[in-house]
Amino acid sequence: MATRLKDIDAVVVGMGFSGAILARELTKAGLNVVGLERGADRNVAEEFTLSRLRDELRYVVRLELMQDNSTDTITFRNAPDELALPIRRFGAFLPGEGVGGTGIHWGALHWRFLPTDFRIKSVLSEKYGAKAIPETMSIQDWPVSYDELEPFYDRFDKLCGVSGQAGNLRGTKVAGGNPFEGPRSEHYPNKPIKTGTGPAMFSAAANSLGYHAFPVPVATSSAAYVNPEGITLGRCEYCGHCNRTACESNAKASPNVNLMPVLRADPRFELRTRVFVTRLVYDKAAKRVTGVVYTDMQTGEEYEQPAGIVVLSSFVFGNTQQLLLAGIGEPYDPRTGKGVVGKNYCYQFEAGGEAFFEGREFNPFMGAPGMATAIDDFNGENFDHSGLGFFGGGYIACTNAGAPPIGGRVLPRGEPRWGAGWKQATTKWYRSNTRFNTQGSVYAHRDNFMDLDPTYKDALGRPLIRLTYNGTENDHKMSRYLVDKLESVVKAMNPTHYDLQNRPKNFTIVPYQSTHNTGGTIAGSDPKSSVVNRYLQAWDAHNLFIQGASVFPQQHGYNPTGTLGALAYWSAKAITEQYLKSPGPLVHA
């Protein structure tokens, strides 16, 4: 039997970006908050040091910062009529574990969704007719607009010290920035980080074709910066060791660097690590969650933590699993289209390649993921989709993210992949290549969803989340269109060789693609078609607030973190300024 602990004002489940933001805002409002994290406490002073982090084998290959599959994983299948099997080693996506979550090892590309993204179903209906949207495409308008979220985007930008070039400042277009972005109330906190040779060549080639190249916005400080919490961030050192690891100079934004120092010093906040939340305690009649039950993974003891407010801020799979296990909301049924929990799982549709320039030096061992330039001409509704046979789009980028010793060696097609020939080829081409990516939207489809697996369980005996997902005809057409546009830019760069790859027909969990998973507890204006309302408050439990990308109704062409952070601040404001004064539903159905 679980030991019942003393009541607390609020409990936060998962201490990534969303959880840290909510914990900080609630303590500032005077609440006593407990933060629960399944993984280890990752302290900047102890772990984010040079001697530890420049270790590609440890972090990139052996995935030290990622979720432990031996304790908890998901099962996967491509279609509802297939048998799902457990993922024994994450590959396509890499959920983080420990304080900071995925916000430690991300590449820090920091975007805002387009204004039209937030009302995409309405926009498509207005421009192309409602019948143009396939019946199988279950997209929805968001219950919040870009204009409403803009102040919170700005706040998250400043927390993270984002580096970039504004393209639309209060409605006025600014040269050198992204002309398609929504209006910004202020400039980026920092100027763009440096541009590598490859991205500079890409920018010139794209502009020569009439496109609009700009530096990719990145939550990595280009200069020393003090954020609104009073925390000093270092500047990017372009070390080449960024993806899948933390930042040695504290330039890359993470909850550990940008928020946790002030939370750790706050007497109203308590952090508990290596605790596995097994279930939400749900009072269905009262439409509220009374607390959570968790297991201390070091002692095996079980505890119940009662709380006045519960914030669920774990990864997409964890958020969805907790609701299904607790019986909060109706599970989604793809056969009937009824139900909401688990609905509209979406991923990110990426495809790209490399170009090789004989005799040209690209300095590949230096760099950062945001050391990139992009074009946005074919994202969202930035272009006319009439007659194309698909909806959606994405950005096209060239990056100099760093090329470490193990994974940083790419070769032209046809070169040897082993032995003396490989050694000669890698010596020739290692310094003479640059990389490209197209990152496209995934518009929700009725057959892509999450539910509880009927067979497989986690280490504590709970059913695993079962993921059913595959790329759709719309996704593939959209992606091939982006790759074709990318090829035109690559040709204008005049490489010696180039190799571009389209996505395979069926999604595979093996090669890494992105960790941009969304959906499952989607936000909306109607409880019949969504799990949470516009303030991320659960329709079926008024004191439960669900954070993170699981609330996205679909995945748009940008990385999700910027929107995830803005939504966290938006939700926190509603809780502290409305809910605390009058606990209950903030939106009435």
mmCIF file with all atom_site columns, N, CA, C and O in Angstrom, residues 230-278:
data_model
loop_
_atom_site.group_PDB
_atom_site.id
_atom_site.type_symbol
_atom_site.label_atom_id
_atom_site.label_alt_id
_atom_site.label_comp_id
_atom_site.label_asym_id
_atom_site.label_entity_id
_atom_site.label_seq_id
_atom_site.pdbx_PDB_ins_code
_atom_site.Cartn_x
_atom_site.Cartn_y
_atom_site.Cartn_z
_atom_site.occupancy
_atom_site.B_iso_or_equiv
_atom_site.pdbx_formal_charge
_atom_site.auth_seq_id
_atom_site.auth_comp_id
_atom_site.auth_asym_id
_atom_site.auth_atom_id
_atom_site.pdbx_PDB_model_num
ATOM 1   N N  . GLY A 1 230 ? 17.826 36.283 -14.288 1.00 0.00 ? 230 GLY A N  1
ATOM 2   C CA . GLY A 1 230 ? 19.088 36.716 -13.696 1.00 0.00 ? 230 GLY A CA 1
ATOM 3   C C  . GLY A 1 230 ? 20.220 35.727 -13.875 1.00 0.00 ? 230 GLY A C  1
ATOM 4   O O  . GLY A 1 230 ? 21.280 35.866 -13.252 1.00 0.00 ? 230 GLY A O  1
ATOM 5   N N  . ILE A 1 231 ? 20.047 34.745 -14.760 1.00 0.00 ? 231 ILE A N  1
ATOM 6   C CA . ILE A 1 231 ? 21.056 33.704 -14.974 1.00 0.00 ? 231 ILE A CA 1
ATOM 7   C C  . ILE A 1 231 ? 21.926 34.091 -16.168 1.00 0.00 ? 231 ILE A C  1
ATOM 8   O O  . ILE A 1 231 ? 21.421 34.445 -17.242 1.00 0.00 ? 231 ILE A O  1
ATOM 9   N N  . THR A 1 232 ? 23.243 34.010 -15.986 1.00 0.00 ? 232 THR A N  1
ATOM 10  C CA . THR A 1 232 ? 24.182 34.363 -17.051 1.00 0.00 ? 232 THR A CA 1
ATOM 11  C C  . THR A 1 232 ? 24.476 33.149 -17.915 1.00 0.00 ? 232 THR A C  1
ATOM 12  O O  . THR A 1 232 ? 24.850 32.083 -17.405 1.00 0.00 ? 232 THR A O  1
ATOM 13  N N  . LEU A 1 233 ? 24.300 33.319 -19.209 1.00 0.00 ? 233 LEU A N  1
ATOM 14  C CA . LEU A 1 233 ? 24.604 32.272 -20.181 1.00 0.00 ? 233 LEU A CA 1
ATOM 15  C C  . LEU A 1 233 ? 25.928 32.588 -20.859 1.00 0.00 ? 233 LEU A C  1
ATOM 16  O O  . LEU A 1 233 ? 26.249 33.753 -21.095 1.00 0.00 ? 233 LEU A O  1
ATOM 17  N N  . GLY A 1 234 ? 26.693 31.552 -21.188 1.00 0.00 ? 234 GLY A N  1
ATOM 18  C CA . GLY A 1 234 ? 27.935 31.749 -21.927 1.00 0.00 ? 234 GLY A CA 1
ATOM 19  C C  . GLY A 1 234 ? 27.648 31.915 -23.406 1.00 0.00 ? 234 GLY A C  1
ATOM 20  O O  . GLY A 1 234 ? 26.499 31.921 -23.847 1.00 0.00 ? 234 GLY A O  1
ATOM 21  N N  . ARG A 1 235 ? 28.701 32.060 -24.192 1.00 0.00 ? 235 ARG A N  1
ATOM 22  C CA . ARG A 1 235 ? 28.518 32.168 -25.638 1.00 0.00 ? 235 ARG A CA 1
ATOM 23  C C  . ARG A 1 235 ? 28.924 30.860 -26.305 1.00 0.00 ? 235 ARG A C  1
ATOM 24  O O  . ARG A 1 235 ? 29.730 30.086 -25.770 1.00 0.00 ? 235 ARG A O  1
ATOM 25  N N  . CYS A 1 236 ? 28.371 30.623 -27.477 1.00 0.00 ? 236 CYS A N  1
ATOM 26  C CA . CYS A 1 236 ? 28.679 29.411 -28.226 1.00 0.00 ? 236 CYS A CA 1
ATOM 27  C C  . CYS A 1 236 ? 30.165 29.369 -28.578 1.00 0.00 ? 236 CYS A C  1
ATOM 28  O O  . CYS A 1 236 ? 30.735 30.362 -29.050 1.00 0.00 ? 236 CYS A O  1
ATOM 29  N N  . GLU A 1 237 ? 30.787 28.203 -28.360 1.00 0.00 ? 237 GLU A N  1
ATOM 30  C CA . GLU A 1 237 ? 32.200 28.007 -28.689 1.00 0.00 ? 237 GLU A CA 1
ATOM 31  C C  . GLU A 1 237 ? 32.377 27.224 -29.985 1.00 0.00 ? 237 GLU A C  1
ATOM 32  O O  . GLU A 1 237 ? 33.508 26.929 -30.373 1.00 0.00 ? 237 GLU A O  1
ATOM 33  N N  . TYR A 1 238 ? 31.270 26.838 -30.646 1.00 0.00 ? 238 TYR A N  1
ATOM 34  C CA . TYR A 1 238 ? 31.329 26.119 -31.926 1.00 0.00 ? 238 TYR A CA 1
ATOM 35  C C  . TYR A 1 238 ? 32.208 24.874 -31.819 1.00 0.00 ? 238 TYR A C  1
ATOM 36  O O  . TYR A 1 238 ? 33.004 24.569 -32.707 1.00 0.00 ? 238 TYR A O  1
ATOM 37  N N  . CYS A 1 239 ? 32.017 24.137 -30.717 1.00 0.00 ? 239 CYS A N  1
ATOM 38  C CA . CYS A 1 239 ? 32.904 23.008 -30.421 1.00 0.00 ? 239 CYS A CA 1
ATOM 39  C C  . CYS A 1 239 ? 32.602 21.775 -31.266 1.00 0.00 ? 239 CYS A C  1
ATOM 40  O O  . CYS A 1 239 ? 33.422 20.867 -31.338 1.00 0.00 ? 239 CYS A O  1
ATOM 41  N N  . GLY A 1 240 ? 31.413 21.713 -31.857 1.00 0.00 ? 240 GLY A N  1
ATOM 42  C CA . GLY A 1 240 ? 31.050 20.541 -32.645 1.00 0.00 ? 240 GLY A CA 1
ATOM 43  C C  . GLY A 1 240 ? 30.437 19.427 -31.831 1.00 0.00 ? 240 GLY A C  1
ATOM 44  O O  . GLY A 1 240 ? 30.000 18.419 -32.385 1.00 0.00 ? 240 GLY A O  1
ATOM 45  N N  . HIS A 1 241 ? 30.394 19.554 -30.498 1.00 0.00 ? 241 HIS A N  1
ATOM 46  C CA . HIS A 1 241 ? 29.789 18.539 -29.627 1.00 0.00 ? 241 HIS A CA 1
ATOM 47  C C  . HIS A 1 241 ? 28.562 19.155 -28.978 1.00 0.00 ? 241 HIS A C  1
ATOM 48  O O  . HIS A 1 241 ? 28.619 19.728 -27.904 1.00 0.00 ? 241 HIS A O  1
ATOM 49  N N  . CYS A 1 242 ? 27.411 19.012 -29.646 1.00 0.00 ? 242 CYS A N  1
ATOM 50  C CA . CYS A 1 242 ? 26.191 19.690 -29.192 1.00 0.00 ? 242 CYS A CA 1
ATOM 51  C C  . CYS A 1 242 ? 25.009 18.728 -29.207 1.00 0.00 ? 242 CYS A C  1
ATOM 52  O O  . CYS A 1 242 ? 24.339 18.551 -28.198 1.00 0.00 ? 242 CYS A O  1
ATOM 53  N N  . ASN A 1 243 ? 24.743 18.118 -30.331 1.00 0.00 ? 243 ASN A N  1
ATOM 54  C CA . ASN A 1 243 ? 23.639 17.174 -30.429 1.00 0.00 ? 243 ASN A CA 1
ATOM 55  C C  . ASN A 1 243 ? 23.836 15.988 -29.487 1.00 0.00 ? 243 ASN A C  1
ATOM 56  O O  . ASN A 1 243 ? 24.935 15.442 -29.375 1.00 0.00 ? 243 ASN A O  1
ATOM 57  N N  . ARG A 1 244 ? 22.778 15.615 -28.809 1.00 0.00 ? 244 ARG A N  1
ATOM 58  C CA . ARG A 1 244 ? 22.722 14.466 -27.902 1.00 0.00 ? 244 ARG A CA 1
ATOM 59  C C  . ARG A 1 244 ? 23.530 14.642 -26.624 1.00 0.00 ? 244 ARG A C  1
ATOM 60  O O  . ARG A 1 244 ? 23.765 13.688 -25.902 1.00 0.00 ? 244 ARG A O  1
ATOM 61  N N  . THR A 1 245 ? 23.971 15.864 -26.368 1.00 0.00 ? 245 THR A N  1
ATOM 62  C CA . THR A 1 245 ? 24.720 16.100 -25.144 1.00 0.00 ? 245 THR A CA 1
ATOM 63  C C  . THR A 1 245 ? 24.411 17.499 -24.630 1.00 0.00 ? 245 THR A C  1
ATOM 64  O O  . THR A 1 245 ? 23.680 18.261 -25.262 1.00 0.00 ? 245 THR A O  1
ATOM 65  N N  . ALA A 1 246 ? 24.937 17.818 -23.463 1.00 0.00 ? 246 ALA A N  1
ATOM 66  C CA . ALA A 1 246 ? 24.746 19.141 -22.875 1.00 0.00 ? 246 ALA A CA 1
ATOM 67  C C  . ALA A 1 246 ? 25.804 20.095 -23.424 1.00 0.00 ? 246 ALA A C  1
ATOM 68  O O  . ALA A 1 246 ? 26.631 19.719 -24.262 1.00 0.00 ? 246 ALA A O  1
ATOM 69  N N  . CYS A 1 247 ? 25.788 21.338 -22.924 1.00 0.00 ? 247 CYS A N  1
ATOM 70  C CA . CYS A 1 247 ? 26.674 22.375 -23.456 1.00 0.00 ? 247 CYS A CA 1
ATOM 71  C C  . CYS A 1 247 ? 27.706 22.756 -22.407 1.00 0.00 ? 247 CYS A C  1
ATOM 72  O O  . CYS A 1 247 ? 27.363 23.178 -21.307 1.00 0.00 ? 247 CYS A O  1
ATOM 73  N N  . GLU A 1 248 ? 28.979 22.639 -22.770 1.00 0.00 ? 248 GLU A N  1
ATOM 74  C CA . GLU A 1 248 ? 30.067 22.898 -21.835 1.00 0.00 ? 248 GLU A CA 1
ATOM 75  C C  . GLU A 1 248 ? 30.193 24.369 -21.457 1.00 0.00 ? 248 GLU A C  1
ATOM 76  O O  . GLU A 1 248 ? 30.732 24.703 -20.400 1.00 0.00 ? 248 GLU A O  1
ATOM 77  N N  . SER A 1 249 ? 29.698 25.273 -22.322 1.00 0.00 ? 249 SER A N  1
ATOM 78  C CA . SER A 1 249 ? 29.828 26.707 -22.045 1.00 0.00 ? 249 SER A CA 1
ATOM 79  C C  . SER A 1 249 ? 28.523 27.314 -21.545 1.00 0.00 ? 249 SER A C  1
ATOM 80  O O  . SER A 1 249 ? 28.428 28.540 -21.375 1.00 0.00 ? 249 SER A O  1
ATOM 81  N N  . ASN A 1 250 ? 27.493 26.461 -21.324 1.00 0.00 ? 250 ASN A N  1
ATOM 82  C CA . ASN A 1 250 ? 26.178 26.940 -20.880 1.00 0.00 ? 250 ASN A CA 1
ATOM 83  C C  . ASN A 1 250 ? 25.605 27.992 -21.827 1.00 0.00 ? 250 ASN A C  1
ATOM 84  O O  . ASN A 1 250 ? 24.935 28.926 -21.405 1.00 0.00 ? 250 ASN A O  1
ATOM 85  N N  . ALA A 1 251 ? 25.891 27.811 -23.113 1.00 0.00 ? 251 ALA A N  1
ATOM 86  C CA . ALA A 1 251 ? 25.335 28.709 -24.124 1.00 0.00 ? 251 ALA A CA 1
ATOM 87  C C  . ALA A 1 251 ? 24.031 28.158 -24.682 1.00 0.00 ? 251 ALA A C  1
ATOM 88  O O  . ALA A 1 251 ? 23.110 28.912 -25.006 1.00 0.00 ? 251 ALA A O  1
ATOM 89  N N  . LYS A 1 252 ? 23.942 26.838 -24.814 1.00 0.00 ? 252 LYS A N  1
ATOM 90  C CA . LYS A 1 252 ? 22.727 26.203 -25.326 1.00 0.00 ? 252 LYS A CA 1
ATOM 91  C C  . LYS A 1 252 ? 21.675 26.164 -24.227 1.00 0.00 ? 252 LYS A C  1
ATOM 92  O O  . LYS A 1 252 ? 21.936 25.690 -23.120 1.00 0.00 ? 252 LYS A O  1
ATOM 93  N N  . ALA A 1 253 ? 20.478 26.644 -24.540 1.00 0.00 ? 253 ALA A N  1
ATOM 94  C CA . ALA A 1 253 ? 19.417 26.685 -23.544 1.00 0.00 ? 253 ALA A CA 1
ATOM 95  C C  . ALA A 1 253 ? 19.023 25.284 -23.109 1.00 0.00 ? 253 ALA A C  1
ATOM 96  O O  . ALA A 1 253 ? 18.905 24.371 -23.924 1.00 0.00 ? 253 ALA A O  1
ATOM 97  N N  . SER A 1 254 ? 18.819 25.122 -21.819 1.00 0.00 ? 254 SER A N  1
ATOM 98  C CA . SER A 1 254 ? 18.257 23.907 -21.249 1.00 0.00 ? 254 SER A CA 1
ATOM 99  C C  . SER A 1 254 ? 17.596 24.283 -19.930 1.00 0.00 ? 254 SER A C  1
ATOM 100 O O  . SER A 1 254 ? 17.957 25.295 -19.314 1.00 0.00 ? 254 SER A O  1
ATOM 101 N N  . PRO A 1 255 ? 16.614 23.513 -19.474 1.00 0.00 ? 255 PRO A N  1
ATOM 102 C CA . PRO A 1 255 ? 16.012 23.813 -18.173 1.00 0.00 ? 255 PRO A CA 1
ATOM 103 C C  . PRO A 1 255 ? 17.059 23.856 -17.062 1.00 0.00 ? 255 PRO A C  1
ATOM 104 O O  . PRO A 1 255 ? 16.956 24.666 -16.136 1.00 0.00 ? 255 PRO A O  1
ATOM 105 N N  . ASN A 1 256 ? 18.069 23.012 -17.173 1.00 0.00 ? 256 ASN A N  1
ATOM 106 C CA . ASN A 1 256 ? 19.117 22.911 -16.151 1.00 0.00 ? 256 ASN A CA 1
ATOM 107 C C  . ASN A 1 256 ? 19.904 24.197 -16.011 1.00 0.00 ? 256 ASN A C  1
ATOM 108 O O  . ASN A 1 256 ? 20.296 24.587 -14.909 1.00 0.00 ? 256 ASN A O  1
ATOM 109 N N  . VAL A 1 257 ? 20.133 24.879 -17.144 1.00 0.00 ? 257 VAL A N  1
ATOM 110 C CA . VAL A 1 257 ? 20.925 26.109 -17.155 1.00 0.00 ? 257 VAL A CA 1
ATOM 111 C C  . VAL A 1 257 ? 20.048 27.331 -16.925 1.00 0.00 ? 257 VAL A C  1
ATOM 112 O O  . VAL A 1 257 ? 20.375 28.223 -16.135 1.00 0.00 ? 257 VAL A O  1
ATOM 113 N N  . ASN A 1 258 ? 18.902 27.397 -17.615 1.00 0.00 ? 258 ASN A N  1
ATOM 114 C CA . ASN A 1 258 ? 18.133 28.630 -17.707 1.00 0.00 ? 258 ASN A CA 1
ATOM 115 C C  . ASN A 1 258 ? 17.094 28.817 -16.612 1.00 0.00 ? 258 ASN A C  1
ATOM 116 O O  . ASN A 1 258 ? 16.604 29.927 -16.414 1.00 0.00 ? 258 ASN A O  1
ATOM 117 N N  . LEU A 1 259 ? 16.729 27.741 -15.891 1.00 0.00 ? 259 LEU A N  1
ATOM 118 C CA . LEU A 1 259 ? 15.689 27.848 -14.869 1.00 0.00 ? 259 LEU A CA 1
ATOM 119 C C  . LEU A 1 259 ? 16.015 27.152 -13.550 1.00 0.00 ? 259 LEU A C  1
ATOM 120 O O  . LEU A 1 259 ? 15.684 27.661 -12.473 1.00 0.00 ? 259 LEU A O  1
ATOM 121 N N  . MET A 1 260 ? 16.610 25.963 -13.629 1.00 0.00 ? 260 MET A N  1
ATOM 122 C CA . MET A 1 260 ? 16.778 25.165 -12.424 1.00 0.00 ? 260 MET A CA 1
ATOM 123 C C  . MET A 1 260 ? 17.597 25.848 -11.324 1.00 0.00 ? 260 MET A C  1
ATOM 124 O O  . MET A 1 260 ? 17.310 25.641 -10.133 1.00 0.00 ? 260 MET A O  1
ATOM 125 N N  . PRO A 1 261 ? 18.604 26.678 -11.639 1.00 0.00 ? 261 PRO A N  1
ATOM 126 C CA . PRO A 1 261 ? 19.330 27.334 -10.542 1.00 0.00 ? 261 PRO A CA 1
ATOM 127 C C  . PRO A 1 261 ? 18.433 28.156 -9.622  1.00 0.00 ? 261 PRO A C  1
ATOM 128 O O  . PRO A 1 261 ? 18.606 28.150 -8.397  1.00 0.00 ? 261 PRO A O  1
ATOM 129 N N  . VAL A 1 262 ? 17.443 28.874 -10.186 1.00 0.00 ? 262 VAL A N  1
ATOM 130 C CA . VAL A 1 262 ? 16.554 29.660 -9.329  1.00 0.00 ? 262 VAL A CA 1
ATOM 131 C C  . VAL A 1 262 ? 15.533 28.774 -8.632  1.00 0.00 ? 262 VAL A C  1
ATOM 132 O O  . VAL A 1 262 ? 15.133 29.055 -7.493  1.00 0.00 ? 262 VAL A O  1
ATOM 133 N N  . LEU A 1 263 ? 15.115 27.699 -9.283  1.00 0.00 ? 263 LEU A N  1
ATOM 134 C CA . LEU A 1 263 ? 14.189 26.778 -8.628  1.00 0.00 ? 263 LEU A CA 1
ATOM 135 C C  . LEU A 1 263 ? 14.859 26.062 -7.459  1.00 0.00 ? 263 LEU A C  1
ATOM 136 O O  . LEU A 1 263 ? 14.267 25.893 -6.389  1.00 0.00 ? 263 LEU A O  1
ATOM 137 N N  . ARG A 1 264 ? 16.095 25.643 -7.661  1.00 0.00 ? 264 ARG A N  1
ATOM 138 C CA . ARG A 1 264 ? 16.811 24.945 -6.591  1.00 0.00 ? 264 ARG A CA 1
ATOM 139 C C  . ARG A 1 264 ? 16.966 25.835 -5.360  1.00 0.00 ? 264 ARG A C  1
ATOM 140 O O  . ARG A 1 264 ? 16.991 25.349 -4.224  1.00 0.00 ? 264 ARG A O  1
ATOM 141 N N  . ALA A 1 265 ? 17.069 27.134 -5.567  1.00 0.00 ? 265 ALA A N  1
ATOM 142 C CA . ALA A 1 265 ? 17.262 28.066 -4.451  1.00 0.00 ? 265 ALA A CA 1
ATOM 143 C C  . ALA A 1 265 ? 15.947 28.505 -3.807  1.00 0.00 ? 265 ALA A C  1
ATOM 144 O O  . ALA A 1 265 ? 15.965 29.198 -2.781  1.00 0.00 ? 265 ALA A O  1
ATOM 145 N N  . ASP A 1 266 ? 14.821 28.115 -4.382  1.00 0.00 ? 266 ASP A N  1
ATOM 146 C CA . ASP A 1 266 ? 13.517 28.558 -3.888  1.00 0.00 ? 266 ASP A CA 1
ATOM 147 C C  . ASP A 1 266 ? 13.011 27.593 -2.812  1.00 0.00 ? 266 ASP A C  1
ATOM 148 O O  . ASP A 1 266 ? 12.804 26.409 -3.088  1.00 0.00 ? 266 ASP A O  1
ATOM 149 N N  . PRO A 1 267 ? 12.755 28.059 -1.587  1.00 0.00 ? 267 PRO A N  1
ATOM 150 C CA . PRO A 1 267 ? 12.282 27.174 -0.520  1.00 0.00 ? 267 PRO A CA 1
ATOM 151 C C  . PRO A 1 267 ? 10.891 26.602 -0.788  1.00 0.00 ? 267 PRO A C  1
ATOM 152 O O  . PRO A 1 267 ? 10.487 25.621 -0.140  1.00 0.00 ? 267 PRO A O  1
ATOM 153 N N  . ARG A 1 268 ? 10.158 27.182 -1.728  1.00 0.00 ? 268 ARG A N  1
ATOM 154 C CA . ARG A 1 268 ? 8.826  26.662 -2.045  1.00 0.00 ? 268 ARG A CA 1
ATOM 155 C C  . ARG A 1 268 ? 8.870  25.501 -3.033  1.00 0.00 ? 268 ARG A C  1
ATOM 156 O O  . ARG A 1 268 ? 7.823  24.920 -3.348  1.00 0.00 ? 268 ARG A O  1
ATOM 157 N N  . PHE A 1 269 ? 10.056 25.172 -3.514  1.00 0.00 ? 269 PHE A N  1
ATOM 158 C CA . PHE A 1 269 ? 10.190 24.094 -4.498  1.00 0.00 ? 269 PHE A CA 1
ATOM 159 C C  . PHE A 1 269 ? 10.997 22.944 -3.935  1.00 0.00 ? 269 PHE A C  1
ATOM 160 O O  . PHE A 1 269 ? 12.044 23.147 -3.312  1.00 0.00 ? 269 PHE A O  1
ATOM 161 N N  . GLU A 1 270 ? 10.522 21.724 -4.181  1.00 0.00 ? 270 GLU A N  1
ATOM 162 C CA . GLU A 1 270 ? 11.247 20.514 -3.798  1.00 0.00 ? 270 GLU A CA 1
ATOM 163 C C  . GLU A 1 270 ? 11.366 19.599 -5.008  1.00 0.00 ? 270 GLU A C  1
ATOM 164 O O  . GLU A 1 270 ? 10.369 19.308 -5.677  1.00 0.00 ? 270 GLU A O  1
ATOM 165 N N  . LEU A 1 271 ? 12.569 19.157 -5.303  1.00 0.00 ? 271 LEU A N  1
ATOM 166 C CA . LEU A 1 271 ? 12.829 18.255 -6.425  1.00 0.00 ? 271 LEU A CA 1
ATOM 167 C C  . LEU A 1 271 ? 13.051 16.840 -5.909  1.00 0.00 ? 271 LEU A C  1
ATOM 168 O O  . LEU A 1 271 ? 13.853 16.621 -5.004  1.00 0.00 ? 271 LEU A O  1
ATOM 169 N N  . ARG A 1 272 ? 12.319 15.888 -6.488  1.00 0.00 ? 272 ARG A N  1
ATOM 170 C CA . ARG A 1 272 ? 12.517 14.477 -6.170  1.00 0.00 ? 272 ARG A CA 1
ATOM 171 C C  . ARG A 1 272 ? 12.857 13.740 -7.459  1.00 0.00 ? 272 ARG A C  1
ATOM 172 O O  . ARG A 1 272 ? 12.078 13.785 -8.423  1.00 0.00 ? 272 ARG A O  1
ATOM 173 N N  . THR A 1 273 ? 14.003 13.098 -7.490  1.00 0.00 ? 273 THR A N  1
ATOM 174 C CA . THR A 1 273 ? 14.460 12.412 -8.697  1.00 0.00 ? 273 THR A CA 1
ATOM 175 C C  . THR A 1 273 ? 14.442 10.905 -8.505  1.00 0.00 ? 273 THR A C  1
ATOM 176 O O  . THR A 1 273 ? 14.310 10.397 -7.395  1.00 0.00 ? 273 THR A O  1
ATOM 177 N N  . ARG A 1 274 ? 14.559 10.203 -9.633  1.00 0.00 ? 274 ARG A N  1
ATOM 178 C CA . ARG A 1 274 ? 14.490 8.744  -9.692  1.00 0.00 ? 274 ARG A CA 1
ATOM 179 C C  . ARG A 1 274 ? 13.199 8.231  -9.059  1.00 0.00 ? 274 ARG A C  1
ATOM 180 O O  . ARG A 1 274 ? 13.186 7.256  -8.315  1.00 0.00 ? 274 ARG A O  1
ATOM 181 N N  . VAL A 1 275 ? 12.115 8.939  -9.364  1.00 0.00 ? 275 VAL A N  1
ATOM 182 C CA . VAL A 1 275 ? 10.790 8.504  -8.923  1.00 0.00 ? 275 VAL A CA 1
ATOM 183 C C  . VAL A 1 275 ? 9.918  8.309  -10.161 1.00 0.00 ? 275 VAL A C  1
ATOM 184 O O  . VAL A 1 275 ? 9.860  9.166  -11.040 1.00 0.00 ? 275 VAL A O  1
ATOM 185 N N  . PHE A 1 276 ? 9.265  7.184  -10.238 1.00 0.00 ? 276 PHE A N  1
ATOM 186 C CA . PHE A 1 276 ? 8.499  6.766  -11.411 1.00 0.00 ? 276 PHE A CA 1
ATOM 187 C C  . PHE A 1 276 ? 7.017  6.938  -11.081 1.00 0.00 ? 276 PHE A C  1
ATOM 188 O O  . PHE A 1 276 ? 6.462  6.182  -10.280 1.00 0.00 ? 276 PHE A O  1
ATOM 189 N N  . VAL A 1 277 ? 6.373  7.946  -11.675 1.00 0.00 ? 277 VAL A N  1
ATOM 190 C CA . VAL A 1 277 ? 4.948  8.164  -11.448 1.00 0.00 ? 277 VAL A CA 1
ATOM 191 C C  . VAL A 1 277 ? 4.163  7.086  -12.184 1.00 0.00 ? 277 VAL A C  1
ATOM 192 O O  . VAL A 1 277 ? 4.216  6.994  -13.415 1.00 0.00 ? 277 VAL A O  1
ATOM 193 N N  . THR A 1 278 ? 3.441  6.273  -11.429 1.00 0.00 ? 278 THR A N  1
ATOM 194 C CA . THR A 1 278 ? 2.737  5.134  -12.012 1.00 0.00 ? 278 THR A CA 1
ATOM 195 C C  . THR A 1 278 ? 1.280  5.427  -12.345 1.00 0.00 ? 278 THR A C  1
ATOM 196 O O  . THR A 1 278 ? 0.719  4.825  -13.253 1.00 0.00 ? 278 THR A O  1
#
